[in-house]
C-alpha positions in Angstrom: 16.3 14.4 -21.5 14.0 17.4 -21.0 13.1 17.3 -24.7 12.5 13.5 -24.6 10.1 13.9 -21.7 8.4 16.9 -23.1 7.4 15.0 -26.3 4.8 12.9 -24.4 1.3 13.6 -23.1 1.0 15.1 -19.6 0.2 11.8 -17.8 3.2 10.1 -19.3 5.4 13.1 -18.8 4.6 13.0 -15.1 5.6 9.3 -14.9 8.8 9.9 -16.8 9.7 12.8 -14.6 9.0 10.8 -11.4 11.2 8.0 -12.8 13.9 10.5 -13.5 13.7 11.9 -10.0 13.7 8.4 -8.5 16.9 7.5 -10.4 18.5 10.8 -9.3 17.8 10.0 -5.7 19.0 6.4 -6.0 22.2 7.3 -7.9 23.0 11.0 -7.2 26.4 10.8 -8.9 25.1 9.4 -12.1 25.1 11.7 -15.2 22.1 12.2 -17.4 22.4 11.6 -21.2 20.5 10.2 -24.1 21.7 6.8 -25.3 19.8 4.5 -27.7 17.4 7.4 -28.1 16.3 7.0 -24.5 17.0 8.8 -21.2 20.0 7.2 -19.7 21.9 7.5 -16.4 25.6 6.6 -16.3 28.5 6.4 -13.8 31.6 5.1 -15.5 29.2 3.1 -17.7 25.5 3.2 -18.4 23.5 2.0 -15.5 19.9 2.4 -16.6 17.9 3.4 -19.6 14.2 4.1 -19.6 11.6 4.9 -22.3 7.9 5.4 -22.9 6.0 3.3 -25.3 2.3 3.1 -26.2 1.3 0.9 -23.3 4.2 0.8 -20.9 7.5 2.3 -19.6 10.5 0.2 -20.5 13.5 -0.1 -18.2 16.8 -1.5 -19.5 19.1 -3.5 -19.3 17.7 -6.7 -17.8 18.0 -7.1 -14.0 20.5 -9.8 -13.1 20.7 -9.1 -9.3 19.5 -12.3 -7.6 18.1 -10.3 -4.7 15.7 -8.5 -7.0 14.5 -11.5 -9.2 11.2 -12.2 -7.4 10.3 -8.5 -7.4 11.0 -7.9 -11.2 9.3 -11.1 -12.3 5.8 -9.6 -12.9 7.4 -6.9 -15.1 9.7 -9.0 -17.1 9.3 -8.7 -20.9 11.1 -10.5 -23.7 14.9 -10.6 -23.3 14.4 -9.8 -19.6 13.9 -6.1 -20.0 11.2 -4.7 -17.7 7.8 -3.3 -18.8 5.8 -1.2 -16.4 2.2 -1.0 -17.8 0.9 2.5 -18.0 -2.5 1.4 -16.6 -1.0 0.2 -13.4 0.9 1.9 -10.5 4.6 2.4 -11.4 6.8 0.6 -8.8 9.1 3.5 -8.0 10.6 1.8 -5.0 11.6 -1.2 -7.2 13.1 1.2 -9.7 15.1 2.8 -7.0 16.4 -0.5 -5.7 17.3 -1.6 -9.2 19.3 1.6 -9.8 21.0 1.4 -6.5 22.1 -2.2 -7.2 23.3 -1.3 -10.7 25.2 1.8 -9.3 26.9 -0.4 -6.7 27.8 -2.9 -9.4 29.2 -0.2 -11.6 31.4 0.9 -8.7 32.5 -2.7 -8.1 30.8 -3.1 -4.8 28.5 -6.1 -5.5 28.6 -9.0 -3.2 30.9 -11.7 -4.3 32.9 -9.5 -6.6 36.5 -9.0 -5.6 38.7 -6.3 -7.1 41.6 -7.5 -9.1 44.9 -7.4 -7.3 47.3 -4.7 -8.5 49.3 -5.7 -11.6 46.7 -8.3 -12.7 45.1 -7.7 -16.0 42.4 -9.4 -18.0 43.4 -11.5 -21.0 43.0 -9.6 -24.3 40.2 -10.5 -26.7 41.6 -11.2 -30.0 
């Protein structure tokens, strides 16, 4: 992740590092890695990817949490992925809330989600 961030101009590096620190605070148990050639944080599964582009910072995957929909709407790009324009303030508080929601979902703590009873398995795909 250090190498990825270092490859950008100073102003973009600062933003990427701030996003990295925001994600670390929001999901302190998440592990850093590179996936899809982007910085990624994972718990048991990938919870968030981010990347720098010519005019924006992308955040993936799409946000599905109904409690965050109105806040992510101004940043929604095609396929629902988020785009934070580089010429506007980056919404670090929104990024933190997204990461916290995804971390909770990864741990099975989202509202309305019940754990499977012991001995119950999902049908196989085949």
